[in-house]
Coordinates of C-alpha atoms in Angstrom, one line a residue:
M1 CA -124.1 87.8 9.4
L2 CA -127.8 87.5 8.8
D3 CA -127.8 91.1 7.5
L4 CA -125.1 90.0 4.9
V5 CA -126.9 87.0 3.4
W6 CA -126.8 88.8 0.0
L7 CA -123.0 88.0 0.0
L8 CA -124.0 84.4 -0.4
V9 CA -125.1 85.3 -3.9
A10 CA -122.8 88.1 -4.6
I11 CA -119.5 86.2 -4.2
P12 CA -120.1 83.5 -6.8
L13 CA -121.9 85.9 -9.1
V14 CA -119.1 88.4 -9.1
S15 CA -116.5 85.6 -9.4
G16 CA -118.3 84.0 -12.4
L17 CA -119.0 87.2 -14.3
G18 CA -115.5 88.6 -13.5
L19 CA -113.7 85.5 -14.8
L20 CA -115.9 85.4 -17.9
V21 CA -114.7 88.8 -19.0
W22 CA -111.2 88.7 -17.6
G23 CA -109.5 87.1 -20.6
K24 CA -107.2 84.3 -21.4
E25 CA -104.6 85.4 -18.8
A26 CA -107.0 84.0 -16.2
D27 CA -106.9 80.5 -17.7
A28 CA -104.1 79.4 -15.3
W29 CA -105.9 80.3 -12.1
G30 CA -109.6 81.0 -12.9
H31 CA -110.7 77.6 -11.7
L32 CA -109.1 78.2 -8.3
V33 CA -110.8 81.6 -7.9
A34 CA -114.2 80.0 -8.8
T35 CA -113.7 77.2 -6.3
V36 CA -112.7 79.6 -3.5
A37 CA -115.7 81.8 -4.3
S38 CA -118.1 78.8 -3.9
A39 CA -116.3 77.7 -0.7
A40 CA -116.5 81.2 0.7
S41 CA -120.3 81.1 0.2
F42 CA -120.4 77.8 2.0
V43 CA -118.5 79.2 5.0
L44 CA -120.8 82.2 5.2
G45 CA -123.8 79.8 4.9
V46 CA -122.5 77.8 7.9
V47 CA -121.9 80.9 10.0
A48 CA -125.4 82.2 9.1
F49 CA -126.9 78.8 9.9
I50 CA -125.3 78.8 13.3
E51 CA -126.5 82.3 14.0
L52 CA -130.1 81.4 12.9
A53 CA -130.1 78.2 15.0
G54 CA -129.1 80.3 18.1
R55 CA -132.4 82.2 17.8
D56 CA -135.8 81.2 19.2
A57 CA -138.0 79.2 16.8
D58 CA -140.4 82.1 16.3
D59 CA -137.5 84.5 15.4
R60 CA -135.8 82.4 12.7
S61 CA -136.6 84.6 9.8
V62 CA -134.7 87.6 8.4
T63 CA -135.6 89.6 5.3
H64 CA -132.9 91.9 3.8
V65 CA -134.0 94.5 1.2
L66 CA -131.2 95.4 -1.3
F67 CA -133.2 97.9 -3.4
T68 CA -136.5 98.6 -4.9
W69 CA -136.7 96.6 -8.1
I70 CA -140.2 97.5 -9.5
E71 CA -142.5 100.3 -8.5
A72 CA -145.6 101.1 -10.5
G73 CA -148.5 102.7 -8.6
P74 CA -149.5 100.4 -5.7
F75 CA -147.4 97.5 -7.1
H76 CA -144.1 97.3 -5.4
V77 CA -141.3 94.6 -5.7
D78 CA -138.1 94.7 -3.6
M79 CA -135.0 92.9 -4.6
A80 CA -135.0 91.2 -1.2
Y81 CA -133.6 88.0 0.3
H82 CA -135.5 86.0 2.9
Y83 CA -133.4 83.8 5.1
D84 CA -135.3 81.2 7.2
P85 CA -134.9 77.6 8.2
L86 CA -135.9 76.3 4.7
A87 CA -133.6 78.7 2.9
A88 CA -130.8 77.9 5.3
L89 CA -130.9 74.1 4.5
F90 CA -130.9 74.8 0.8
V91 CA -128.0 77.3 1.1
L92 CA -125.9 74.6 2.9
L93 CA -126.8 72.0 0.3
I94 CA -126.2 74.2 -2.7
T95 CA -122.9 75.7 -1.6
G96 CA -121.6 72.6 0.2
V97 CA -122.2 70.1 -2.6
G98 CA -121.5 72.7 -5.1
T99 CA -118.1 73.4 -3.7
L100 CA -117.2 69.7 -3.7
I101 CA -118.2 69.6 -7.3
H102 CA -116.0 72.6 -8.0
V103 CA -113.1 70.7 -6.4
Y104 CA -113.8 67.6 -8.3
S105 CA -114.0 69.5 -11.6
I106 CA -110.4 70.8 -11.1
G107 CA -109.3 67.3 -11.9
Y108 CA -112.0 66.3 -14.2
M109 CA -111.7 69.3 -16.5
A110 CA -107.9 69.6 -16.1
H111 CA -107.2 69.2 -19.8
D112 CA -110.1 71.1 -21.2
E113 CA -109.0 74.2 -23.1
R114 CA -112.1 76.1 -21.9
R115 CA -111.8 75.2 -18.3
R116 CA -112.0 78.8 -17.0
R117 CA -115.3 79.3 -18.8
F118 CA -116.7 76.1 -17.4
F119 CA -116.0 77.3 -13.9
C120 CA -117.5 80.7 -14.7
F121 CA -120.7 78.9 -15.6
L122 CA -120.6 76.8 -12.4
N123 CA -120.3 79.9 -10.3
I124 CA -123.2 81.6 -12.2
F125 CA -125.3 78.4 -11.7
V126 CA -124.7 78.4 -7.9
A127 CA -125.5 82.2 -7.7
A128 CA -128.7 81.7 -9.7
M129 CA -129.9 78.8 -7.5
L130 CA -129.1 80.8 -4.3
T131 CA -131.1 83.7 -5.6
L132 CA -134.0 81.3 -6.2
V133 CA -134.0 79.8 -2.7
L134 CA -133.4 83.1 -0.9
A135 CA -135.9 85.2 -2.8
A136 CA -138.6 87.0 -0.8
D137 CA -140.8 87.6 -3.8
Y138 CA -142.1 85.3 -6.6
L139 CA -140.7 87.7 -9.2
V140 CA -137.2 87.4 -7.6
I141 CA -137.7 83.6 -7.6
F142 CA -138.4 83.8 -11.3
L143 CA -135.2 85.8 -11.8
G144 CA -133.2 83.0 -10.2
W145 CA -135.4 80.4 -12.0
E146 CA -134.5 81.8 -15.4
G147 CA -130.8 82.2 -14.3
V148 CA -130.7 78.5 -13.5
G149 CA -132.3 77.8 -16.9
L150 CA -129.6 79.9 -18.7
A151 CA -126.8 78.3 -16.7
S152 CA -128.0 74.8 -17.4
Y153 CA -128.3 75.6 -21.1
L154 CA -124.7 76.8 -21.1
L155 CA -123.4 73.8 -19.1
I156 CA -125.3 71.0 -20.8
G157 CA -124.1 72.3 -24.2
F158 CA -120.7 73.1 -22.9
W159 CA -119.1 70.7 -25.4
Q160 CA -121.1 72.3 -28.3
H161 CA -118.7 70.8 -30.8
K162 CA -120.7 67.6 -30.3
P163 CA -124.1 67.9 -32.1
S164 CA -125.7 65.7 -29.4
A165 CA -124.6 68.2 -26.7
A166 CA -125.9 71.2 -28.6
A167 CA -129.2 69.4 -29.3
A168 CA -129.5 68.4 -25.6
A169 CA -129.0 72.0 -24.4
K170 CA -131.6 73.3 -26.8
K171 CA -134.0 70.6 -25.7
A172 CA -133.6 71.4 -22.1
F173 CA -134.1 75.1 -22.8
V174 CA -137.3 74.6 -24.8
V175 CA -138.9 72.1 -22.5
N176 CA -138.2 74.3 -19.5
R177 CA -139.7 77.2 -21.2
V178 CA -143.0 75.3 -21.2
G179 CA -142.8 74.9 -17.5
D180 CA -141.7 78.5 -17.1
L181 CA -144.9 79.7 -18.9
G182 CA -146.9 78.1 -16.1
M183 CA -144.7 79.8 -13.5
A184 CA -145.2 83.2 -15.2
L185 CA -149.0 82.8 -15.5
A186 CA -149.1 81.8 -11.8
I187 CA -147.3 85.1 -10.8
M188 CA -149.7 87.1 -13.1
L189 CA -152.7 85.4 -11.4
M190 CA -151.3 86.3 -7.9
F191 CA -151.0 89.9 -8.9
A192 CA -154.4 90.0 -10.5
Q193 CA -156.2 88.3 -7.6
L194 CA -154.1 89.3 -4.5
G195 CA -152.4 92.5 -5.7
T196 CA -149.0 91.2 -4.6
T197 CA -146.3 88.7 -5.5
D198 CA -144.5 88.8 -2.1
I199 CA -144.2 85.2 -1.0
A200 CA -145.2 85.8 2.6
S201 CA -148.1 88.0 1.6
V202 CA -149.4 85.5 -0.9
N203 CA -149.3 82.6 1.5
A204 CA -151.0 84.7 4.2
S205 CA -153.8 86.1 1.9
I206 CA -154.6 83.1 -0.3
G207 CA -157.4 82.3 2.1
S208 CA -159.3 85.4 0.8
A209 CA -159.3 84.0 -2.7
S210 CA -161.7 81.4 -3.9
T211 CA -160.8 77.7 -4.0
S212 CA -160.7 77.7 -7.8
V213 CA -158.2 80.6 -7.8
A214 CA -156.0 78.7 -5.4
T215 CA -156.3 75.5 -7.5
A216 CA -155.3 77.4 -10.6
M217 CA -152.3 78.9 -8.9
G218 CA -151.3 75.5 -7.6
L219 CA -151.6 73.8 -10.9
L220 CA -149.7 76.5 -12.7
L221 CA -146.9 76.4 -10.1
L222 CA -146.9 72.6 -10.5
L223 CA -146.4 73.0 -14.3
G224 CA -143.3 75.2 -13.6
A225 CA -142.1 72.6 -11.0
C226 CA -142.5 69.8 -13.6
G227 CA -140.3 71.6 -16.0
K228 CA -137.4 72.3 -13.6
S229 CA -137.7 69.0 -11.7
A230 CA -138.2 66.8 -14.8
Q231 CA -141.5 65.4 -13.7
V232 CA -144.0 63.8 -16.1
P233 CA -144.9 65.1 -18.6
L234 CA -141.9 67.5 -18.9
Q235 CA -139.2 64.9 -18.1
S236 CA -137.8 64.4 -21.6
W237 CA -134.9 66.8 -21.3
L238 CA -133.3 65.2 -18.2
L239 CA -131.7 62.1 -19.7
D240 CA -130.4 64.0 -22.8
A241 CA -128.8 66.5 -20.4
M242 CA -126.2 63.8 -19.6
E243 CA -124.4 65.0 -22.7
G244 CA -122.8 67.7 -20.5
P245 CA -119.6 67.1 -18.5
T246 CA -120.3 64.8 -15.6
P247 CA -119.8 67.5 -12.8
V248 CA -122.7 69.3 -14.5
S249 CA -124.8 66.2 -14.2
A250 CA -124.0 66.0 -10.5
L251 CA -124.7 69.7 -9.9
I252 CA -128.0 69.6 -11.8
H253 CA -129.2 66.3 -10.3
A254 CA -128.1 66.7 -6.7
A255 CA -128.0 70.2 -5.5
T256 CA -129.6 72.7 -7.9
M257 CA -131.9 72.6 -10.8
V258 CA -134.0 69.5 -10.3
T259 CA -134.6 70.4 -6.7
A260 CA -136.0 73.8 -7.6
G261 CA -139.5 72.4 -8.3
V262 CA -139.8 70.7 -5.0
Y263 CA -138.6 73.8 -3.3
L264 CA -141.3 75.9 -5.1
V265 CA -144.1 73.6 -4.0
V266 CA -142.9 73.5 -0.3
R267 CA -142.3 77.3 -0.3
S268 CA -145.8 77.8 -1.7
N269 CA -147.3 75.6 1.0
G270 CA -150.1 78.2 1.7
I271 CA -151.4 77.9 -1.8
F272 CA -151.4 74.1 -1.9
D273 CA -152.9 73.9 1.6
A274 CA -155.8 76.0 0.2
S275 CA -156.5 73.6 -2.6
E276 CA -156.9 69.8 -2.1
A277 CA -157.2 69.4 -5.9
A278 CA -153.8 71.0 -6.5
R279 CA -152.2 68.8 -3.8
T280 CA -153.7 65.7 -5.3
A281 CA -152.3 66.7 -8.7
V282 CA -148.8 67.0 -7.1
V283 CA -149.2 63.5 -5.5
V284 CA -150.3 62.0 -8.8
V285 CA -147.4 63.6 -10.7
G286 CA -144.9 62.5 -8.1
L287 CA -146.2 58.9 -8.0
V288 CA -146.3 58.5 -11.8
T289 CA -142.8 60.0 -12.1
L290 CA -141.2 57.9 -9.4
L291 CA -142.4 54.7 -11.1
V292 CA -141.6 55.9 -14.7
G293 CA -138.1 57.0 -13.6
A294 CA -137.5 53.7 -11.9
W295 CA -138.7 51.8 -15.0
I296 CA -136.3 53.7 -17.2
G297 CA -133.4 53.1 -14.8
C298 CA -133.9 49.4 -15.2
A299 CA -133.3 49.4 -18.9
K300 CA -130.5 51.9 -19.5
D301 CA -126.9 50.6 -20.2
D302 CA -125.5 54.1 -20.1
I303 CA -124.4 54.6 -16.5
K304 CA -125.2 58.3 -16.4
K305 CA -128.6 57.8 -18.0
A306 CA -129.4 55.0 -15.5
L307 CA -128.6 57.5 -12.7
A308 CA -130.7 60.2 -14.5
G309 CA -133.7 57.8 -14.4
S310 CA -133.0 57.3 -10.8
T311 CA -133.0 61.1 -10.2
M312 CA -136.5 61.3 -11.9
S313 CA -137.7 58.6 -9.5
Q314 CA -136.2 60.1 -6.4
I315 CA -137.5 63.6 -7.2
G316 CA -140.9 61.9 -7.7
Y317 CA -140.7 60.7 -4.1
M318 CA -140.0 64.3 -3.0
M319 CA -142.8 65.7 -5.1
L320 CA -145.3 63.1 -3.8
A321 CA -144.3 63.9 -0.2
A322 CA -144.8 67.7 -0.9
G323 CA -148.3 66.8 -2.2
L324 CA -149.1 65.2 1.1
G325 CA -149.2 68.7 2.6
P326 CA -148.4 69.1 6.3
A327 CA -147.8 65.3 6.6
G328 CA -145.1 65.4 4.0
Y329 CA -143.4 68.8 3.6
A330 CA -140.6 68.2 6.0
F331 CA -140.0 64.7 4.7
A332 CA -139.8 66.0 1.1
I333 CA -137.0 68.4 2.2
F334 CA -135.3 65.6 4.3
H335 CA -135.2 63.3 1.3
L336 CA -134.1 66.2 -0.9
I337 CA -131.0 66.8 1.3
T338 CA -130.0 63.1 1.7
H339 CA -130.5 62.6 -2.1
G340 CA -128.2 65.6 -2.7
F341 CA -125.5 63.7 -0.8
F342 CA -125.8 60.2 -2.3
K343 CA -126.7 61.3 -5.8
A344 CA -123.8 63.7 -6.1
N345 CA -121.6 60.9 -4.7
M346 CA -122.8 58.5 -7.4
F347 CA -122.7 60.9 -10.3
L348 CA -119.2 62.0 -9.4
G349 CA -118.4 58.3 -8.9
A350 CA -119.7 57.6 -12.4
G351 CA -117.4 60.4 -13.7
S352 CA -114.5 58.6 -12.0
V353 CA -115.4 55.4 -13.7
M354 CA -115.7 57.2 -17.1
H355 CA -112.3 58.8 -16.4
A356 CA -110.8 55.3 -15.9
M357 CA -112.6 53.8 -19.0
D358 CA -111.6 56.5 -21.5
D359 CA -115.0 58.2 -21.3
D360 CA -117.0 55.1 -22.1
V361 CA -120.4 55.3 -20.5
D362 CA -121.7 51.8 -21.5
M363 CA -121.8 49.6 -18.4
R364 CA -121.7 46.5 -20.7
H365 CA -118.0 47.5 -21.2
Y366 CA -117.2 47.6 -17.5
G367 CA -117.2 44.7 -15.0
A368 CA -114.8 43.9 -12.1
L369 CA -113.8 47.5 -11.6
R370 CA -113.9 47.2 -7.8
T371 CA -110.2 46.1 -7.7
S372 CA -109.0 48.8 -10.1
L373 CA -110.9 51.6 -8.6
P374 CA -111.0 50.8 -4.8
I375 CA -111.9 54.4 -3.6
T376 CA -114.5 54.9 -6.3
F377 CA -116.0 51.6 -5.5
A378 CA -116.1 52.1 -1.8
T379 CA -117.6 55.5 -2.0
F380 CA -120.1 54.5 -4.7
A381 CA -121.2 51.6 -2.6
L382 CA -122.0 54.0 0.3
G383 CA -124.2 55.9 -2.1
Y384 CA -125.8 52.7 -3.4
L385 CA -126.7 51.6 0.1
A386 CA -128.1 55.0 0.9
I387 CA -130.4 55.2 -2.2
I388 CA -131.8 51.7 -1.8
G389 CA -132.6 52.4 1.8
F390 CA -130.2 50.0 3.6
P391 CA -130.8 50.2 7.4
G392 CA -128.7 52.9 9.0
F393 CA -127.9 54.8 5.8
S394 CA -129.5 58.2 5.0
G395 CA -132.0 57.0 2.5
F396 CA -133.3 54.4 4.9
F397 CA -134.6 57.3 7.1
S398 CA -135.7 59.8 4.5
K399 CA -137.4 57.5 2.0
D400 CA -139.1 55.3 4.7
K401 CA -140.7 58.4 6.2
I402 CA -142.2 59.3 2.8
I403 CA -143.5 55.7 2.3
E404 CA -145.0 55.8 5.8
A405 CA -146.7 59.1 5.1
A406 CA -147.9 57.9 1.7
F407 CA -149.6 54.9 3.4
G408 CA -151.2 57.2 5.9
Y409 CA -152.6 59.3 3.0
N410 CA -153.9 56.4 0.8
V411 CA -153.1 52.7 0.7
W412 CA -152.7 52.7 -3.1
V413 CA -150.3 55.6 -3.1
G414 CA -148.4 53.8 -0.3
L415 CA -148.2 50.6 -2.4
G416 CA -146.9 52.7 -5.4
T417 CA -144.1 54.1 -3.2
L418 CA -143.3 50.7 -1.8
L419 CA -143.1 49.2 -5.4
G420 CA -140.8 52.1 -6.3
A421 CA -138.5 51.1 -3.4
G422 CA -138.2 47.6 -4.7
V423 CA -137.5 48.7 -8.3
T424 CA -134.9 51.2 -7.0
A425 CA -133.1 48.3 -5.3
F426 CA -133.3 46.3 -8.6
Y427 CA -131.8 48.9 -11.0
M428 CA -129.2 50.2 -8.5
T429 CA -128.0 46.6 -7.8
R430 CA -128.0 46.0 -11.6
L431 CA -125.8 49.1 -12.0
M432 CA -123.4 47.9 -9.2
M433 CA -123.2 44.3 -10.6
M434 CA -122.5 45.5 -14.2
T435 CA -119.9 48.1 -13.2
F436 CA -118.0 46.7 -10.3
F437 CA -118.5 43.0 -10.2
G438 CA -118.6 40.1 -12.7
E439 CA -116.0 39.5 -15.4
K440 CA -113.9 42.1 -17.1
R441 CA -115.5 43.3 -20.3
W442 CA -113.0 46.1 -21.0
R443 CA -112.0 47.2 -24.5
D444 CA -108.4 46.3 -25.4
E445 CA -107.2 49.8 -25.3
V446 CA -108.6 50.6 -21.9
H447 CA -106.5 50.4 -18.7
P448 CA -108.6 51.4 -15.7
H449 CA -106.9 53.4 -13.0
E450 CA -108.1 55.3 -9.9
S451 CA -108.8 59.0 -10.2
P452 CA -106.5 61.6 -8.6
L453 CA -107.1 62.8 -5.0
V454 CA -108.7 66.0 -6.2
M455 CA -111.5 63.9 -7.6
T456 CA -111.6 61.2 -4.9
I457 CA -111.6 63.4 -1.8
P458 CA -115.0 64.9 -2.7
L459 CA -116.2 61.3 -3.2
M460 CA -115.1 60.4 0.3
V461 CA -116.8 63.4 1.9
L462 CA -120.1 62.7 0.0
G463 CA -119.8 59.0 0.8
A464 CA -119.6 59.9 4.5
A465 CA -122.6 62.2 4.2
S466 CA -124.5 59.4 2.4
L467 CA -124.0 57.3 5.5
L468 CA -124.5 59.9 8.2
G469 CA -127.2 62.1 6.6
G470 CA -130.0 60.3 8.4
A471 CA -128.8 62.0 11.6
L472 CA -130.9 65.0 10.4
L473 CA -133.9 63.1 11.7
A474 CA -132.4 62.4 15.1
G475 CA -135.0 63.4 17.6
D476 CA -137.2 64.7 14.8
W477 CA -134.7 67.6 14.4
I478 CA -135.5 68.5 10.8
V479 CA -139.2 68.3 11.5
D480 CA -138.9 70.8 14.3
W481 CA -136.4 72.9 12.4
L482 CA -138.8 73.4 9.4
E483 CA -142.0 73.8 11.5
P484 CA -141.9 77.7 11.4
V485 CA -142.0 77.5 7.6
V486 CA -144.2 74.5 6.7
G487 CA -146.2 74.2 9.9
H488 CA -146.7 71.3 12.3
T489 CA -146.0 67.9 10.6
E490 CA -149.1 65.7 10.9
H491 CA -148.6 62.1 11.7
H492 CA -151.2 59.7 10.4
E493 CA -151.8 56.5 12.3
L494 CA -150.8 53.4 10.3
A495 CA -152.6 50.1 10.3
I496 CA -149.4 48.4 11.5
P497 CA -146.6 49.6 13.8
A498 CA -143.9 51.7 12.3
L499 CA -141.3 49.1 13.1
A500 CA -143.3 46.5 11.1
M501 CA -143.6 48.9 8.2
S502 CA -139.9 49.4 8.1
A503 CA -139.4 45.7 8.1
I504 CA -141.8 45.4 5.1
I505 CA -139.9 48.1 3.3
V506 CA -136.5 46.4 3.9
A507 CA -137.9 43.1 2.8
V508 CA -139.2 44.6 -0.5
V509 CA -135.8 46.2 -1.0
A510 CA -134.1 42.9 -0.4
V511 CA -136.3 41.2 -2.9
G512 CA -135.5 43.8 -5.6
A513 CA -131.7 43.6 -4.9
T514 CA -131.8 39.8 -4.9
L515 CA -133.6 39.6 -8.3
A516 CA -131.0 42.0 -9.7
Y517 CA -128.1 39.9 -8.3
L518 CA -129.6 36.7 -9.7
T519 CA -130.0 38.3 -13.1
Y520 CA -126.8 40.3 -13.4
G521 CA -124.5 39.0 -10.7
R522 CA -124.8 35.2 -11.2
R523 CA -125.0 35.3 -15.0
P524 CA -122.5 36.6 -17.5
V525 CA -123.4 40.0 -19.0
A526 CA -123.1 40.4 -22.8
D527 CA -120.7 43.2 -23.8
V528 CA -123.2 44.2 -26.6
A529 CA -126.8 45.1 -25.9
P530 CA -129.4 43.0 -27.6
L531 CA -131.5 44.6 -30.3
D532 CA -135.0 46.0 -29.5
S533 CA -136.5 43.1 -31.4
Q534 CA -134.7 40.6 -29.1
V535 CA -136.1 42.0 -25.8
R536 CA -139.5 42.1 -24.3
W537 CA -141.7 45.2 -24.5
P538 CA -141.0 46.5 -20.9
V539 CA -137.3 46.7 -21.7
R540 CA -138.0 48.3 -25.1
A541 CA -140.3 50.9 -23.4
G542 CA -137.6 51.6 -20.8
R543 CA -134.9 52.0 -23.4
H544 CA -137.0 54.5 -25.2
E545 CA -137.8 56.4 -22.0
M546 CA -141.4 55.3 -22.1
Y547 CA -141.6 56.7 -25.6
G548 CA -141.7 60.2 -24.2
N549 CA -139.6 61.6 -27.1
E550 CA -141.8 59.8 -29.7
I551 CA -144.9 61.2 -28.0
N552 CA -143.5 64.7 -28.0
E553 CA -142.5 64.3 -31.6
A554 CA -146.0 63.2 -32.6
L555 CA -148.0 65.6 -30.5
V556 CA -145.8 68.7 -30.4
V557 CA -142.7 68.8 -32.7
R558 CA -144.2 67.5 -35.9
P559 CA -147.5 69.6 -35.7
V560 CA -145.5 72.7 -34.8
Q561 CA -143.1 72.1 -37.7
H562 CA -146.0 71.6 -40.1
T563 CA -147.8 74.6 -38.8
T564 CA -144.7 76.7 -39.1
R565 CA -144.0 75.5 -42.6
T566 CA -147.6 76.3 -43.6
L567 CA -147.4 79.8 -42.1
V568 CA -144.1 80.4 -43.9
F569 CA -145.6 79.2 -47.2
L570 CA -148.7 81.4 -46.7
D571 CA -146.6 84.4 -45.7
G572 CA -144.1 83.9 -48.5
R573 CA -146.4 82.9 -51.3
G574 CA -149.6 84.6 -50.1
I575 CA -149.0 87.9 -48.3
D576 CA -145.5 88.6 -49.6
G577 CA -146.4 87.1 -53.0
F578 CA -149.3 89.5 -53.4
V579 CA -147.2 92.6 -52.3
T580 CA -144.1 91.7 -54.3
G581 CA -146.2 90.5 -57.3
L582 CA -148.0 93.8 -57.5
A583 CA -144.8 95.7 -57.3
D584 CA -143.3 93.5 -60.0
R585 CA -146.2 94.1 -62.3
L586 CA -146.0 97.8 -61.8
G587 CA -142.3 97.6 -62.5
E588 CA -142.9 95.7 -65.7
A589 CA -145.5 98.3 -66.8
S590 CA -143.1 101.1 -66.1
Q591 CA -140.4 99.3 -68.1
A592 CA -142.8 99.0 -71.1
L593 CA -143.7 102.7 -70.8
R594 CA -140.0 103.7 -70.8
K595 CA -139.3 102.1 -74.1
P596 CA -140.6 105.0 -76.3
Q597 CA -138.5 107.4 -74.2
N598 CA -135.3 106.5 -75.9
G599 CA -133.7 110.0 -76.2
L600 CA -133.4 110.0 -80.0
V601 CA -134.6 113.3 -81.7
R602 CA -135.5 111.6 -84.9
S603 CA -137.8 109.2 -83.0
Y604 CA -139.5 112.1 -81.3
A605 CA -139.9 113.9 -84.8
L606 CA -141.3 110.7 -86.3
G607 CA -143.8 110.5 -83.4
I608 CA -144.8 114.2 -83.9
F609 CA -145.2 113.6 -87.6
A610 CA -147.3 110.5 -87.1
G611 CA -149.4 112.3 -84.5
A612 CA -150.0 115.3 -86.7
T613 CA -150.9 113.0 -89.6
L614 CA -153.5 111.3 -87.5
V615 CA -154.9 114.6 -86.4
L616 CA -155.1 115.8 -90.1
V617 CA -156.7 112.5 -91.2
A618 CA -159.3 112.8 -88.4
L619 CA -160.1 116.4 -89.3
L620 CA -160.4 115.5 -92.9
A621 CA -162.8 112.7 -92.1
V622 CA -165.0 114.9 -90.0
T623 CA -165.1 117.6 -92.7
L624 CA -166.1 115.2 -95.5
A625 CA -168.8 113.7 -93.2

C-alpha cells in the first residue's frame, strides 16, 4: 500500500474533475460519487497508516516518484510523494474529517441546484490538501498550496449571486497571494543558496548556509504560513470566508487550509531550528494571533464568525507551539488534530443550528435551542468542553501541553497562553449561553427542528472524537510517533509540578466560563445588538476585528487605488495622449491637404491658370527690375 500512496490524491482528484465535466446528467448521483471517493481515500489512508505503524521507527518513511516534473541542467524536481509519520496523521485528518463533511453536505446542500459542482470543489480541495502534505519537494508543496487557494476561492464564493460571498472569495484570494509571495521567494532562496528544493535535502543542508540565510528562509515561510493559516497580519480574510456554505467553513477551519501554515513550519523544522530569530518570530505571531482571535470571538454575535475568531486563536496556539522548536513541534500537531475534531464538530453544529433557524446566523435570535435540537446540543457541548480544556476532553491534553511548553520557554509567553485559555472559556461559554440556554428569542416565522440523520451522524462521530482525541497522548504516543520527523521532544522543567500547572489552567478556565455565565446566562440577552456608540471600546474593537479591515484599507487598499488611478491617468492622458494626439494632428493636416484635391477639372484649370499668371507676373517683375 505504501507504494500506492499516490492513489490518496488521485481518487478525489479524478472524481472531482470528472464530475465537473460530466454534465447535468450527473446531478442526481454526483454527490454520492464524490463522497465515496473521499471515503475511499480515507480507507486507503487507514491501511497505509497501519502498514507504516508496523515498521520500525527508523524505517517509517517512503518516497514514491511518479515522474520527473522539472529538469533543467543540474536542477531536478520529481513529482514525488513522501509518506512518513507526519504525513500519515494529516492524511487521516484530511480524509477522515473531510469524508464526514461530505456526508453532512449531502443533507445540507440537498436543495441547492449546483450541488454536484459543490461536491466537485470539495473533492478538488481534499486532493490539493493531500498533495500539499504528501509532497517531497517544496515546489510540489507549492502546487498543492495554490490548489488549496483555488479551491477555497471557488468554495467561499460558491453562492456568487450574493455580492458579499463574491467579495469574500476575492478577498481570500488576494490576501493569500501576499502570503504566497513569501512562500515563492523562500523557494527561490533555497534554490539560489542550496541548489535544491527537495524538502529532505533542504533540512539536511541548511546547516551549510549562514544564519542570516536561514532566518530569511524562515521569515519568508512564516509569511506564507500567515496567509494560509490566517495569522496576524494576514488574518482579515478568515471571518469574511464565513460567507461560503457552512460545510466549507468546517473544511477550511478544521482539516485543510488553515492547518497548512502550521504543517509548513513543522515540516521545515530544519530551517527554523537553524534560526532562533525565525522561531522567535513564529512565537510572537502565534501569541498575538491567539489573543487577537480570542478577543474577536468575545464580541461577535454571528455564530460562524465567533467560531472563526476561535479558529484564529487556536491556530495561534499551534503556531506558537511550532515556534518553540523541539519542545513544541509534536504538541503543535497534537493540538492541530484535536482541534480538527472539535472545530469541525462545532462548525457543522452551527450549520445544524442555522438549518433549524432558517439560515439566521445571529445568536441574539437564538436561545433555548437545547430542547428543540437535542442531538446538535449534545454533540456541540462535547466540542465546547474540548475547546475550553475541560478535564478528560481532547483539548485538555493538547492545549495544556502547549501552555506548559510555553511556560518552559518564557514566563510572559506562558502567561499569554494562560490568558488565552481563560478568554477561550469566556467566549465559548457566551456562545453556548446565547444559543442553547436562556429564553427563546426566535423570530415569529422560525420553527426550530433537529437536522436529518445524514447531518447528525457526522456530528456524533466528531463529538466522540472531541471526547476521546486526548488518547493520542497516552503514553506519549504522538510524541514518539513524530520523533523520526521532528526529533526528540525536549521537556523543560517548570517552576511548579505539572499537576499544579494543570490545576491553575483549569482554574483560569473556570473563571472565564463563570464570568460568561454570569453575564449571559443569568441575565436576559437583548435580541438586537447595541450600537457601537453604546458599548465600550474593547467590544467595538472586537466587533471591527481589531480594525484590521480599516488598517488594510488605509495602508494598502486606498494607496493602491490612488496609485492605480494616477498611473491610468498618466498612461491615458500622458503617454497615450501624446501618441494619439500626434496621430490626430497629422490626420487633421492630411484632411486639410485633401481639400484642394476635389477631382473637378475646372478647379484644376483655374489652379493652373493662377499659377501661370503668378509665374508671368514674377518674370515681368524681374525683367522690369
